[in-house]
PDB file of C-alpha atoms (C1' of nucleotides) and ligand atoms in Angstrom:
ATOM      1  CA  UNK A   1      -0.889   1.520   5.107  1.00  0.00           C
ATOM      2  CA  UNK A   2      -1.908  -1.781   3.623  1.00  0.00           C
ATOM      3  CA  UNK A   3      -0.223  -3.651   0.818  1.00  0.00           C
ATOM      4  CA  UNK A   4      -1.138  -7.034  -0.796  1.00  0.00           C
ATOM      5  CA  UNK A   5      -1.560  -8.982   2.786  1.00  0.00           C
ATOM      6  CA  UNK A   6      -3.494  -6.279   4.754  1.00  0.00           C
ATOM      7  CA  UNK A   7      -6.175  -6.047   1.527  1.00  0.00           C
ATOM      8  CA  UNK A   8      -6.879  -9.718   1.410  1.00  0.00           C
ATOM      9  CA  UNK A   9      -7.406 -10.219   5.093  1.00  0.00           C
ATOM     10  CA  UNK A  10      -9.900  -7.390   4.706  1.00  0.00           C
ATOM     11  CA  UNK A  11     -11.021  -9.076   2.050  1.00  0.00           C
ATOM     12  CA  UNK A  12     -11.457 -12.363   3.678  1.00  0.00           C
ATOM     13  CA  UNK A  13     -12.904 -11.128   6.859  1.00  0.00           C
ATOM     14  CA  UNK A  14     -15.938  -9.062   5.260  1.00  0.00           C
ATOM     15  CA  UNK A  15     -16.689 -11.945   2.189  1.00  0.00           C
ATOM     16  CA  UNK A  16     -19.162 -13.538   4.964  1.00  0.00           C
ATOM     17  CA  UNK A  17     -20.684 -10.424   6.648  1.00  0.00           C
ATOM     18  CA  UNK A  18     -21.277  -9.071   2.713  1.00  0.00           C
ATOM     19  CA  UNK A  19     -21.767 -11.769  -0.176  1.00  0.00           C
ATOM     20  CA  UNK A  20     -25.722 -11.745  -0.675  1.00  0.00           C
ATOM     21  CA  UNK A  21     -26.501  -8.885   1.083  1.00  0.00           C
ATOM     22  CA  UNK A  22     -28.059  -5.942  -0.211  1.00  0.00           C
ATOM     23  CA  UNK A  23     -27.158  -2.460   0.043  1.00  0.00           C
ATOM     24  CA  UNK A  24     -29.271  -0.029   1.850  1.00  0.00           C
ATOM     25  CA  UNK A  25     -27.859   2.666   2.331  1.00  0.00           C
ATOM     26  CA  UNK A  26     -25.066   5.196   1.931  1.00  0.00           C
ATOM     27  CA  UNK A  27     -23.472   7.833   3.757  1.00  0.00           C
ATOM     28  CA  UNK A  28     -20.410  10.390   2.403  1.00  0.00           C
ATOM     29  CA  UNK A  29     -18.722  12.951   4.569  1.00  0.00           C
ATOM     30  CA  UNK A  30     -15.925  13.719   2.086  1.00  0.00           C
ATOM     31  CA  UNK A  31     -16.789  15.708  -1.170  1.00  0.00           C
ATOM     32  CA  UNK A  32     -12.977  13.857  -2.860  1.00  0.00           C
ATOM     33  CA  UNK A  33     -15.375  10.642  -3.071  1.00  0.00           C
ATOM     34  CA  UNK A  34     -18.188  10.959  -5.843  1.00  0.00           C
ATOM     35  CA  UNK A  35     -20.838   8.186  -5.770  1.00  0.00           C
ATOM     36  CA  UNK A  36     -24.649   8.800  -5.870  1.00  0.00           C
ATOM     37  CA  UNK A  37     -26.707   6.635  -3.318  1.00  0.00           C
ATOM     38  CA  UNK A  38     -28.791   5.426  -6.936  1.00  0.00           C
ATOM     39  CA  UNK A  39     -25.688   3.828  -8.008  1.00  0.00           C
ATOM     40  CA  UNK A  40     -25.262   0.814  -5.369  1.00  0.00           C
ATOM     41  CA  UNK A  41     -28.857   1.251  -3.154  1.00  0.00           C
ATOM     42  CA  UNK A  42     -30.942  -1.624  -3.105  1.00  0.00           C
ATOM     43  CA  UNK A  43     -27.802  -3.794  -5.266  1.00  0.00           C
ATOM     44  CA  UNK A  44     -27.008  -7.322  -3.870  1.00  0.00           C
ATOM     45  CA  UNK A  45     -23.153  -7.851  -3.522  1.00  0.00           C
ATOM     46  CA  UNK A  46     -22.359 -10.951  -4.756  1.00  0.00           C
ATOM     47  CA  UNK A  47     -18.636 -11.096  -4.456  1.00  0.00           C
ATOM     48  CA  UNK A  48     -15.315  -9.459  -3.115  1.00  0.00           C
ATOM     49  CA  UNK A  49     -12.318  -9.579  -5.441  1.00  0.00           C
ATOM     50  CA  UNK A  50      -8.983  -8.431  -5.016  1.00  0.00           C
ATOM     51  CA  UNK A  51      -5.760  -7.860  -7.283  1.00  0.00           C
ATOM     52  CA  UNK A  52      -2.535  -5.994  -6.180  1.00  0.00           C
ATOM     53  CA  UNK A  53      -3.899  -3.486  -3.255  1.00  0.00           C
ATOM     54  CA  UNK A  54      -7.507  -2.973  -4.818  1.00  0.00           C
ATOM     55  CA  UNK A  55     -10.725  -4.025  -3.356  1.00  0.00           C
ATOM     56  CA  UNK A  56     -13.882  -5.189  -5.467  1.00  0.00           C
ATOM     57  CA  UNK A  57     -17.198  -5.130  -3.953  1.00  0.00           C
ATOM     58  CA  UNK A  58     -19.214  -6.668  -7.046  1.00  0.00           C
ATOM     59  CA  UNK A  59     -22.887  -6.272  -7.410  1.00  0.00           C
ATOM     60  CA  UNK A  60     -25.320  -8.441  -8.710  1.00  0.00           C
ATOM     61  CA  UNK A  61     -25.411  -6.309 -12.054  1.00  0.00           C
ATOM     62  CA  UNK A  62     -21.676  -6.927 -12.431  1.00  0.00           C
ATOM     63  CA  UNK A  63     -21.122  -2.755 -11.252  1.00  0.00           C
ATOM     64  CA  UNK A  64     -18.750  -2.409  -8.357  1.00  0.00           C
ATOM     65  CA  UNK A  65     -17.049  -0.244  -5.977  1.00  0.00           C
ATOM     66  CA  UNK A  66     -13.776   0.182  -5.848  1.00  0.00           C
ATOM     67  CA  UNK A  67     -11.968   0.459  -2.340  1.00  0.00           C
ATOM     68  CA  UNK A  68      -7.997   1.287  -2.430  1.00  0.00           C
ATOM     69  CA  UNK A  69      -6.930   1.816   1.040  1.00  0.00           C
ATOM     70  CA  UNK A  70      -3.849   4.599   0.721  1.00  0.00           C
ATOM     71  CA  UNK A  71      -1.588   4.810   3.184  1.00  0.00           C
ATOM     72  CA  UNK A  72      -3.845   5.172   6.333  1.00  0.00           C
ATOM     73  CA  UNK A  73      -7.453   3.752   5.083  1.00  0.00           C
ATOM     74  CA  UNK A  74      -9.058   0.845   6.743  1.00  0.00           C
ATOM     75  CA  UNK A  75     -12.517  -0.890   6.482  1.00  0.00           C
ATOM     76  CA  UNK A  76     -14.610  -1.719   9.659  1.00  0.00           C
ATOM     77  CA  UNK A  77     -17.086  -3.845   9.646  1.00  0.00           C
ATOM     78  CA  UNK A  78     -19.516  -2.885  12.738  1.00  0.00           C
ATOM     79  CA  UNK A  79     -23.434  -4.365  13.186  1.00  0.00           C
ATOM     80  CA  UNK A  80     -24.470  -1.069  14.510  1.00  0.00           C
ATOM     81  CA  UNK A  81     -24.459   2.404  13.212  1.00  0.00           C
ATOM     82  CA  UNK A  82     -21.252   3.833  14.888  1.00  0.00           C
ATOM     83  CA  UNK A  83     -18.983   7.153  14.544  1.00  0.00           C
ATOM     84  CA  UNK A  84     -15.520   6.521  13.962  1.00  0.00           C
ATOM     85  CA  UNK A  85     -12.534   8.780  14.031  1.00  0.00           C
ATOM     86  CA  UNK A  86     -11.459   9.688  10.495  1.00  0.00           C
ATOM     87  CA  UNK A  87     -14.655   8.578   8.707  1.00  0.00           C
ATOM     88  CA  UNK A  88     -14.903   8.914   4.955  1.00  0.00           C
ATOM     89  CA  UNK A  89     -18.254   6.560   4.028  1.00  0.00           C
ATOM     90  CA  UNK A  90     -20.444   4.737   5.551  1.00  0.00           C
ATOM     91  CA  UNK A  91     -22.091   1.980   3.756  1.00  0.00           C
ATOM     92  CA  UNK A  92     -25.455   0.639   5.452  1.00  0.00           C
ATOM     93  CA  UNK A  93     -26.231  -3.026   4.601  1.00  0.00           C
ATOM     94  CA  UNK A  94     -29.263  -5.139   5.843  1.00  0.00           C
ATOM     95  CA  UNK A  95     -27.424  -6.661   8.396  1.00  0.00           C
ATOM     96  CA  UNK A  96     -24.519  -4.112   9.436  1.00  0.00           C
ATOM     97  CA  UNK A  97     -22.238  -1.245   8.437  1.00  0.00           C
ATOM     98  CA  UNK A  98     -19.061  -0.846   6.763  1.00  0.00           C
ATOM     99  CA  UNK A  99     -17.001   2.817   7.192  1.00  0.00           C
ATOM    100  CA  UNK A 100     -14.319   3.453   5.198  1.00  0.00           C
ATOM    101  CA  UNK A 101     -11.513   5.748   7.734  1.00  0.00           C
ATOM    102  CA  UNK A 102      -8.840   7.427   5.747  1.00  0.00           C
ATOM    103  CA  UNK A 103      -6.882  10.341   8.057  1.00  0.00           C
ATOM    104  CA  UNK A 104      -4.596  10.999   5.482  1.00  0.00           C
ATOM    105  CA  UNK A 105      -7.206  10.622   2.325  1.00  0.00           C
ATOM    106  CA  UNK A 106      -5.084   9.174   0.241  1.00  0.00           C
ATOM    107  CA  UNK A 107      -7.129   6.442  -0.516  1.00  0.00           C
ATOM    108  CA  UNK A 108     -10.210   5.809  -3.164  1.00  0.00           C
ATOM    109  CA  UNK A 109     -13.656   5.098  -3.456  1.00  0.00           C
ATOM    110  CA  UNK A 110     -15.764   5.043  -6.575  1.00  0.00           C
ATOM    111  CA  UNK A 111     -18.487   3.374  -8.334  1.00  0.00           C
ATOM    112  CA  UNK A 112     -17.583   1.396 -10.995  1.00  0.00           C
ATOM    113  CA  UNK A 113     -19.705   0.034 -14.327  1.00  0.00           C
ATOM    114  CA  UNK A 114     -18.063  -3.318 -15.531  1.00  0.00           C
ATOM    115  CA  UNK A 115     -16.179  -2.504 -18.124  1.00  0.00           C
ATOM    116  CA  UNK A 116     -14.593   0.552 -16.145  1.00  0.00           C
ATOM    117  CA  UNK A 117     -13.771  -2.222 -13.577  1.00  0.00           C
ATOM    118  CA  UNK A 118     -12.006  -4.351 -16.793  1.00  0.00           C
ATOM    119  CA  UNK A 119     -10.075  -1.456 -17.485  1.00  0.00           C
ATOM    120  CA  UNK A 120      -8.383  -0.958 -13.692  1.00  0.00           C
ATOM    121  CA  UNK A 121      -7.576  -4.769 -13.305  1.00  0.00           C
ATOM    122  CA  UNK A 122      -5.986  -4.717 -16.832  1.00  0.00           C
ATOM    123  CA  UNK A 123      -3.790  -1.966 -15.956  1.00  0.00           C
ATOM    124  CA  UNK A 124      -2.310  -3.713 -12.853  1.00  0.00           C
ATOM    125  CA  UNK A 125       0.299  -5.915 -12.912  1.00  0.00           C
ATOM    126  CA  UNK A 126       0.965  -9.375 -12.321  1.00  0.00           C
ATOM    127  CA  UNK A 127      -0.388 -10.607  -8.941  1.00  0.00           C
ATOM    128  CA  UNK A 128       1.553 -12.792  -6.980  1.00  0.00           C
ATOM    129  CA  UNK A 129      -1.578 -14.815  -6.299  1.00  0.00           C
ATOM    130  CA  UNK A 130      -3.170 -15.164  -9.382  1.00  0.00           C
ATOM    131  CA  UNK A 131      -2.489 -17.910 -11.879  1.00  0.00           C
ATOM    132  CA  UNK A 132      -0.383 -15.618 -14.124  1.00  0.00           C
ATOM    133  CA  UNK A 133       1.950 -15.486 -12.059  1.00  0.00           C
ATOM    134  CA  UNK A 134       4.874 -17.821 -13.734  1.00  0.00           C
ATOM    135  CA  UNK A 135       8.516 -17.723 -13.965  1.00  0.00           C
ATOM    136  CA  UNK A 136       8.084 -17.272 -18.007  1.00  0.00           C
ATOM    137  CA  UNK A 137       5.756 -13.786 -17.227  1.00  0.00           C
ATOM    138  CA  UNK A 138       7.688 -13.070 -14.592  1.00  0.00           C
ATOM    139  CA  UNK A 139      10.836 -12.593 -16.091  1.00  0.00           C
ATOM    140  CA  UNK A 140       9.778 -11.272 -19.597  1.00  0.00           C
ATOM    141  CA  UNK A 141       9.011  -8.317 -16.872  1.00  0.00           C
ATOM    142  CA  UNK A 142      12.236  -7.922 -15.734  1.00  0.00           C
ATOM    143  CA  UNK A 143      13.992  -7.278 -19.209  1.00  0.00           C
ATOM    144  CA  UNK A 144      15.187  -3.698 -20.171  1.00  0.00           C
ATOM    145  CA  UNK A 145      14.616  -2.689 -16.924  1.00  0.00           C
ATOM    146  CA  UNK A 146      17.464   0.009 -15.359  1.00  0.00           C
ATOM    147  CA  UNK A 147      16.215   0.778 -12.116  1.00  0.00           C
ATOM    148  CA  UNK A 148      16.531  -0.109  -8.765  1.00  0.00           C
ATOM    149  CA  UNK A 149      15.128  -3.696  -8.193  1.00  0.00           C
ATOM    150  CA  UNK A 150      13.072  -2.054  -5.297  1.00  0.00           C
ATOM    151  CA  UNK A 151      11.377   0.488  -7.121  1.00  0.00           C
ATOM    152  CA  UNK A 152      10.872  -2.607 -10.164  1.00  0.00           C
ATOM    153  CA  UNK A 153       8.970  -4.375  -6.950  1.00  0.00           C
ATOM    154  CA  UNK A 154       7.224  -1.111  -5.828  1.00  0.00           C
ATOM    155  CA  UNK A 155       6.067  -0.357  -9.341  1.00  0.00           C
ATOM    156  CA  UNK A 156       2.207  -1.970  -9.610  1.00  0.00           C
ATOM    157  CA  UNK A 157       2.014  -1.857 -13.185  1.00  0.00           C
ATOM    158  CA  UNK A 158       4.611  -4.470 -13.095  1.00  0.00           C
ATOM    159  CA  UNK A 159       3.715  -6.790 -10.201  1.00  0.00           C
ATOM    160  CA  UNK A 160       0.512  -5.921  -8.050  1.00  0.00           C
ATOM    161  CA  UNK A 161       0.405  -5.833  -4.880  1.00  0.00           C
ATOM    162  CA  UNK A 162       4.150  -4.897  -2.902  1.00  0.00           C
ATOM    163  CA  UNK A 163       4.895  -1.473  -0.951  1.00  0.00           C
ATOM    164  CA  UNK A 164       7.480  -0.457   1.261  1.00  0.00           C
ATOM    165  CA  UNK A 165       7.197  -2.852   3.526  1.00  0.00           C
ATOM    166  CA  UNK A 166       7.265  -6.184   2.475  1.00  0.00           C
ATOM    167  CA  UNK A 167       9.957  -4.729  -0.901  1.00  0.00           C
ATOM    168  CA  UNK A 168      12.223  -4.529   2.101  1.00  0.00           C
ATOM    169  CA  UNK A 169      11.273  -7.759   3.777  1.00  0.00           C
ATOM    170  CA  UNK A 170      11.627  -9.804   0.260  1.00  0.00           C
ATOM    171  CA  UNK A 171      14.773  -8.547  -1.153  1.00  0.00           C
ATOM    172  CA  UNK A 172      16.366  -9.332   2.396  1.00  0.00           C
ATOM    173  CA  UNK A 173      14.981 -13.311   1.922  1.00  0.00           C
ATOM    174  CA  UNK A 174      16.391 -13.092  -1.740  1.00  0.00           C
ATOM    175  CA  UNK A 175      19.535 -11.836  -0.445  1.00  0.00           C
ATOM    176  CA  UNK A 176      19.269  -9.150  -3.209  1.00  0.00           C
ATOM    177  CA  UNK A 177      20.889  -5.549  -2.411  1.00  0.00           C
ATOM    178  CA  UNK A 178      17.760  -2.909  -3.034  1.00  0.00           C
ATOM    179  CA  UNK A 179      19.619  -0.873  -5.378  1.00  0.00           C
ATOM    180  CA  UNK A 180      20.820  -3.428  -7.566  1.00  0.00           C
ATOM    181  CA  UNK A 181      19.800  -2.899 -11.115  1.00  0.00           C
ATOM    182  CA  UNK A 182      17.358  -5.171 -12.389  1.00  0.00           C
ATOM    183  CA  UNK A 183      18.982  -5.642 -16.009  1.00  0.00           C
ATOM    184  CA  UNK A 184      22.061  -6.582 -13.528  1.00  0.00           C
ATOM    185  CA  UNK A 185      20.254  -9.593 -11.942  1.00  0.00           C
ATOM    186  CA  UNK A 186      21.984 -13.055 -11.915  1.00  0.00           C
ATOM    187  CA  UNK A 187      19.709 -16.159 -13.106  1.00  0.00           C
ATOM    188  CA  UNK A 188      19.929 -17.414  -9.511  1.00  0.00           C
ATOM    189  CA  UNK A 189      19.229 -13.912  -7.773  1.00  0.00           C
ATOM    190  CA  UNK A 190      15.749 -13.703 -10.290  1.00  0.00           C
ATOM    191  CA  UNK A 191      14.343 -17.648  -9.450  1.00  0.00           C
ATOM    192  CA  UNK A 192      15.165 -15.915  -5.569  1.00  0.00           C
ATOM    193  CA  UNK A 193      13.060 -13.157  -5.841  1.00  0.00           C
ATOM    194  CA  UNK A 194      10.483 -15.032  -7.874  1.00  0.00           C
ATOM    195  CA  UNK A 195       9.807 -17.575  -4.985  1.00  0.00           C
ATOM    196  CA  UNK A 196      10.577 -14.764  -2.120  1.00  0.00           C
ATOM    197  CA  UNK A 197       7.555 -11.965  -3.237  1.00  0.00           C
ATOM    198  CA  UNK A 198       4.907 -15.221  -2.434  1.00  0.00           C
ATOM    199  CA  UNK A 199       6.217 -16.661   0.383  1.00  0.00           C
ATOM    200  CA  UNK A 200       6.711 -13.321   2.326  1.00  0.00           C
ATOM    201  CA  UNK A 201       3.526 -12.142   0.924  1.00  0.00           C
ATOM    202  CA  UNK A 202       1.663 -15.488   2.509  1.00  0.00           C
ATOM    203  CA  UNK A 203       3.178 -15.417   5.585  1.00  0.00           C
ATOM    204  CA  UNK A 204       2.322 -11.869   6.332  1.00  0.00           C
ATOM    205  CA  UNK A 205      -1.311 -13.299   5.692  1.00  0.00           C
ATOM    206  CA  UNK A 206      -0.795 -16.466   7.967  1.00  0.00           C
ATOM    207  CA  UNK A 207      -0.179 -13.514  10.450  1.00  0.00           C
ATOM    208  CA  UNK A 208      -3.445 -11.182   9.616  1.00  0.00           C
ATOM    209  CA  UNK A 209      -0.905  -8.404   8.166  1.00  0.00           C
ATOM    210  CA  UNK A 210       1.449  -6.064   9.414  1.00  0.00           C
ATOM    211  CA  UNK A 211       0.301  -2.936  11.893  1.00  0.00           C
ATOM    212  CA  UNK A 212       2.971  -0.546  12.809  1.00  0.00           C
ATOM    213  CA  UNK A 213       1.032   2.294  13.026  1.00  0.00           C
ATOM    214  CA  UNK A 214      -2.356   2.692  11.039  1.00  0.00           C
ATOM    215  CA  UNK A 215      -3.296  -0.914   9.427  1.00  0.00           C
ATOM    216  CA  UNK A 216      -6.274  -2.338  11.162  1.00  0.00           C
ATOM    217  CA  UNK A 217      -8.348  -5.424  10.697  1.00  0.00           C
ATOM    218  CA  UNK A 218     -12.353  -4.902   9.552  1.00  0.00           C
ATOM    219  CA  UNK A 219     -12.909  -5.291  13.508  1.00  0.00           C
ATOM    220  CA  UNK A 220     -10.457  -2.496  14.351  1.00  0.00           C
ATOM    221  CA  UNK A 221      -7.358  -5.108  16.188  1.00  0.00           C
ATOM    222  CA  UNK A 222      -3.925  -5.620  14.715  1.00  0.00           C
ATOM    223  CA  UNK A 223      -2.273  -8.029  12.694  1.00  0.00           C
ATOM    224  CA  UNK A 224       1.183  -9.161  13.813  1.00  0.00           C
ATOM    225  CA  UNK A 225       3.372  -9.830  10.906  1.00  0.00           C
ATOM    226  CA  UNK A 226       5.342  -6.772  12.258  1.00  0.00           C
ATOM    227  CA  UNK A 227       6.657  -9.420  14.914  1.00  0.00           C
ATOM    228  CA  UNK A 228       8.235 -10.649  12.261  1.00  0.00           C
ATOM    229  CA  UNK A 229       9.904  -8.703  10.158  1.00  0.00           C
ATOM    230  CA  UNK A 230      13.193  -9.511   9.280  1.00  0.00           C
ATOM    231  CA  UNK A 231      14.632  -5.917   7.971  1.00  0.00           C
ATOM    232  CA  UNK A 232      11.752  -3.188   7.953  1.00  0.00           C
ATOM    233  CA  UNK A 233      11.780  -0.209  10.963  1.00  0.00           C
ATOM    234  CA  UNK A 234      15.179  -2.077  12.190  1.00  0.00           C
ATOM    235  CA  UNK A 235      17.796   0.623  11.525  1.00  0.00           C
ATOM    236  CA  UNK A 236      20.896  -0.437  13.699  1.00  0.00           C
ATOM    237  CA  UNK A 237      19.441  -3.799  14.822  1.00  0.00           C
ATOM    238  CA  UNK A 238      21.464  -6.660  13.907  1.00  0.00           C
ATOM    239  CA  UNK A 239      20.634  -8.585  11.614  1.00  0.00           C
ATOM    240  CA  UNK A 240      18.823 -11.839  12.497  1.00  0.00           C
ATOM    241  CA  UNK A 241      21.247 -14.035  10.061  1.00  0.00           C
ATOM    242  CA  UNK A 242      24.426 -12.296  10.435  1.00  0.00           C
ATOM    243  CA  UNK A 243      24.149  -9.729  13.372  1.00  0.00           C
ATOM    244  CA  UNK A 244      25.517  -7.084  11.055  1.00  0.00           C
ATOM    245  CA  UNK A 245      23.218  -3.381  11.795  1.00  0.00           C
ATOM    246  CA  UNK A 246      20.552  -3.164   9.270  1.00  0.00           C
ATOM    247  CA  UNK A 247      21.191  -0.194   7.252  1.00  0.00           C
ATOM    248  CA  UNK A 248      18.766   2.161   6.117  1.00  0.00           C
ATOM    249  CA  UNK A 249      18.436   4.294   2.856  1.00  0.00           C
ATOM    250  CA  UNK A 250      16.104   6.338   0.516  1.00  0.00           C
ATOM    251  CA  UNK A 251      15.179   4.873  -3.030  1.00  0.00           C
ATOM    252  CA  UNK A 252      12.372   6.706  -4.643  1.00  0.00           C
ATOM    253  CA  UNK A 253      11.987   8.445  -1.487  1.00  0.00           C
ATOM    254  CA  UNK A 254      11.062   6.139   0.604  1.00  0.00           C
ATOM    255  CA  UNK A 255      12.751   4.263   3.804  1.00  0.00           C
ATOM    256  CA  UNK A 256      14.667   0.872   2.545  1.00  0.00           C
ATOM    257  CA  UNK A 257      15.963  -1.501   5.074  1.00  0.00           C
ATOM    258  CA  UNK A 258      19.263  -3.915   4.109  1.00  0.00           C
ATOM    259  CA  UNK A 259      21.609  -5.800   5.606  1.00  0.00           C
ATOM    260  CA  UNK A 260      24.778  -4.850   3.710  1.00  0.00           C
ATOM    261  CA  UNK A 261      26.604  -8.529   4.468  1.00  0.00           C
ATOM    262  CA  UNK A 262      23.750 -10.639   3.414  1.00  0.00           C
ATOM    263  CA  UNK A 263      22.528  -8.505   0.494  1.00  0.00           C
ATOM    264  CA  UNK A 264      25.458  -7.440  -1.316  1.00  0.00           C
ATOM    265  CA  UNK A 265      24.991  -4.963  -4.825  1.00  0.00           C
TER     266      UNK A 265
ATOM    267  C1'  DC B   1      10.063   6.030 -24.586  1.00  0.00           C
ATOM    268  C1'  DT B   2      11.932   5.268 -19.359  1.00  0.00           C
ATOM    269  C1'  DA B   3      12.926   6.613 -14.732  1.00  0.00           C
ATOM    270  C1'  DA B   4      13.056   9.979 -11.147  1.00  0.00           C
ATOM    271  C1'  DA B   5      10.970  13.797  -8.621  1.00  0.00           C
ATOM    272  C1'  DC B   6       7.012  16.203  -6.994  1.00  0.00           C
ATOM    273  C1'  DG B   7       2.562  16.878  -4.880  1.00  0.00           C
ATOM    274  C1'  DC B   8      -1.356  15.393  -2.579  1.00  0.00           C
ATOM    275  C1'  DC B   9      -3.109  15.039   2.802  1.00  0.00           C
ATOM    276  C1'  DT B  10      -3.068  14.566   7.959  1.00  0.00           C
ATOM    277  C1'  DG B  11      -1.266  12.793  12.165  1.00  0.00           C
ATOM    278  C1'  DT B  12       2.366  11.413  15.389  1.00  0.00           C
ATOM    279  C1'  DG B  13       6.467  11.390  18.001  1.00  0.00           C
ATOM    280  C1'  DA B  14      11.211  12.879  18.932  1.00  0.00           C
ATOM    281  C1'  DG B  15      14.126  16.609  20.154  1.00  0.00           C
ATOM    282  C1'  DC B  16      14.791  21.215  21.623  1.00  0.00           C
TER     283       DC B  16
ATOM    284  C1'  DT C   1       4.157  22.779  27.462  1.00  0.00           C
ATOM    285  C1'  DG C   2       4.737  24.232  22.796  1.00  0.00           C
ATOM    286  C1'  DC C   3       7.200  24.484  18.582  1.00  0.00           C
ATOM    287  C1'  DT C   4       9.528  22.453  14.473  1.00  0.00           C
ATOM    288  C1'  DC C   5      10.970  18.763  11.820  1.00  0.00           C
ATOM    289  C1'  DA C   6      11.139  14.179  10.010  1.00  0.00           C
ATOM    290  C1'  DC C   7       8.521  10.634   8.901  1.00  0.00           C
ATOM    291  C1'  DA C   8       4.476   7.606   7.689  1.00  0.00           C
ATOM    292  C1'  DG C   9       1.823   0.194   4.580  1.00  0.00           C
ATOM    293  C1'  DG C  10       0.654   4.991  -1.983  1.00  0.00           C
ATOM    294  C1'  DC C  11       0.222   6.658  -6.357  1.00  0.00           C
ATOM    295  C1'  DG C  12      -1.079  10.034 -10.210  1.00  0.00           C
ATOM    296  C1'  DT C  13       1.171  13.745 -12.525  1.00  0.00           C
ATOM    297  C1'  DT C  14       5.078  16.345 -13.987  1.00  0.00           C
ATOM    298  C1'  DT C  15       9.785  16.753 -15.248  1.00  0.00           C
ATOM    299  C1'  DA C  16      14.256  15.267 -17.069  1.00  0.00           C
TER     300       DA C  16
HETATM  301 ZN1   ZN D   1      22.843 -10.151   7.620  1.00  0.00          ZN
END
DNA sequence: CTAAACGCCTGTGAGC
DNA sequence: TGCTCACAGGCGTTTA
């Protein structure tokens, strides 16, 4: 479900119903997530962090949980104590209740000590958000790479934070086909995508995120970035520059949408 | 080493 | 109505 966009709206929307508040209780119904009530009960949160598609919820002894949302996982933010379809956790605060809903599981949850929590935001990639993200970093990335430019932007040990959705939605701003190779990049084609993967990525947030299906806010309503999109779920439509159909295709198995006048390989 | 394919899960909607 | 199939905002592991 949620890439970069959909994580920091969550993000954004629970920092004031969480920071200082302590953590009173815990609930699991799913024996895939592992974390003891000992571990977070009576611990004051005292930040939310995100990189890439991963969630922080930092306690005041610098442990955390980690929250990475899958493809169907949302956070909902409720005062009272409520049943909800799909229900993984339940986290009871003093002043209200977060549940984690996953149908398809495919998302995480675990306790983290700090230096565990080092270790995951090492091993991402370069967020789009953060200050490391600069043309020099950016491109040292891009050499002796032979694959698809897609999968390059779906890859998160690379750059954090893109999935299927908005890999579509930038390449078609950059006017860069998705299977062109990313060792076959012109100068011009890389300062495109370097500017594109921000601006779509903020603009999805000026719009609360994208909900096509599963992707819900921490109150349980939609975004609508997916009023917006350009290429993604538009098979046959024409394109909105050119009118050409937007084509569709599988790279690393997943749905790619392109217009094949406007993004030529 | 790199890149591609597979497997994990469950739900939904289209077509027959 | 009921069945089957394709498909779904992701990623860790296995294979080539
Ligand atoms: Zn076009």
């Amino acid at each position: 479900m949620p890439e970069l966009p959909e994580i920091e709206i969550i993000r954004r929307e629970l920092f004031p119903s969480l920071v200082k508040v302590r953590i009173v209780g815990l609930e699991i119904a799913d024996n895939k997530i592992q974390i003891r009530s000992e571990d977070i009960l009576n611990k004051t949160i005292i930040d939310l962090i995100r990189k890439g598609k991963y969630l922080f919820v930092i306690f005041n002894d610098r442990s955390s949980l980690l929250f990475h949302l899958g493809m169907t996982g949302s956070l909902i933010y409720t005062k009272k104590r409520e049943i909800l379809r799909f229900q993984r956790a339940r986290i009871a605060t003093a002043q209200g209740f977060i549940s984690f809903c996953d149908a398809r599981r495919f998302g995480k949850m675990k306790f983290l000590i700090e230096s565990e929590r080092e270790k995951v935001l090492q091993s991402l990639g370069l967020d789009p958000f953060f200050p490391e993200y600069t043309w020099d970093n950016f491109i040292r990335l891009l050499i002796n790479k032979n694959l698809p430019v897609k999968n390059f932007l779906m890859n998160q040990n690379w750059i954090s934070g893109i999935g299927n959705i908005y890999s579509s939605e930038i390449l078609f701003l950059s006017k860069v086909h998705p299977e062109k190779r990313v060792n076959k990049l012109t100068i011009k084609e890389k300062k495109s995508l370097f500017e594109s993967i921000p601006q779509v990525l903020n603009q999805a947030i000026q719009c609360e995120g994208t909900t096509i299906r599963d992707y819900q806010r921490t109150n349980g309503t939609r975004g609508f970035f997916q009023n917006c999109l350009k290429v993604y779920d538009r098979e046959g439509k024409p394109c909105l520059v050119c009118g050409t159909p937007i084509e569709r295709i599988k790279l690393a198995q997943r749905s790619t949408y392109f217009c094949p006048h406007c993004q030529k390989k």
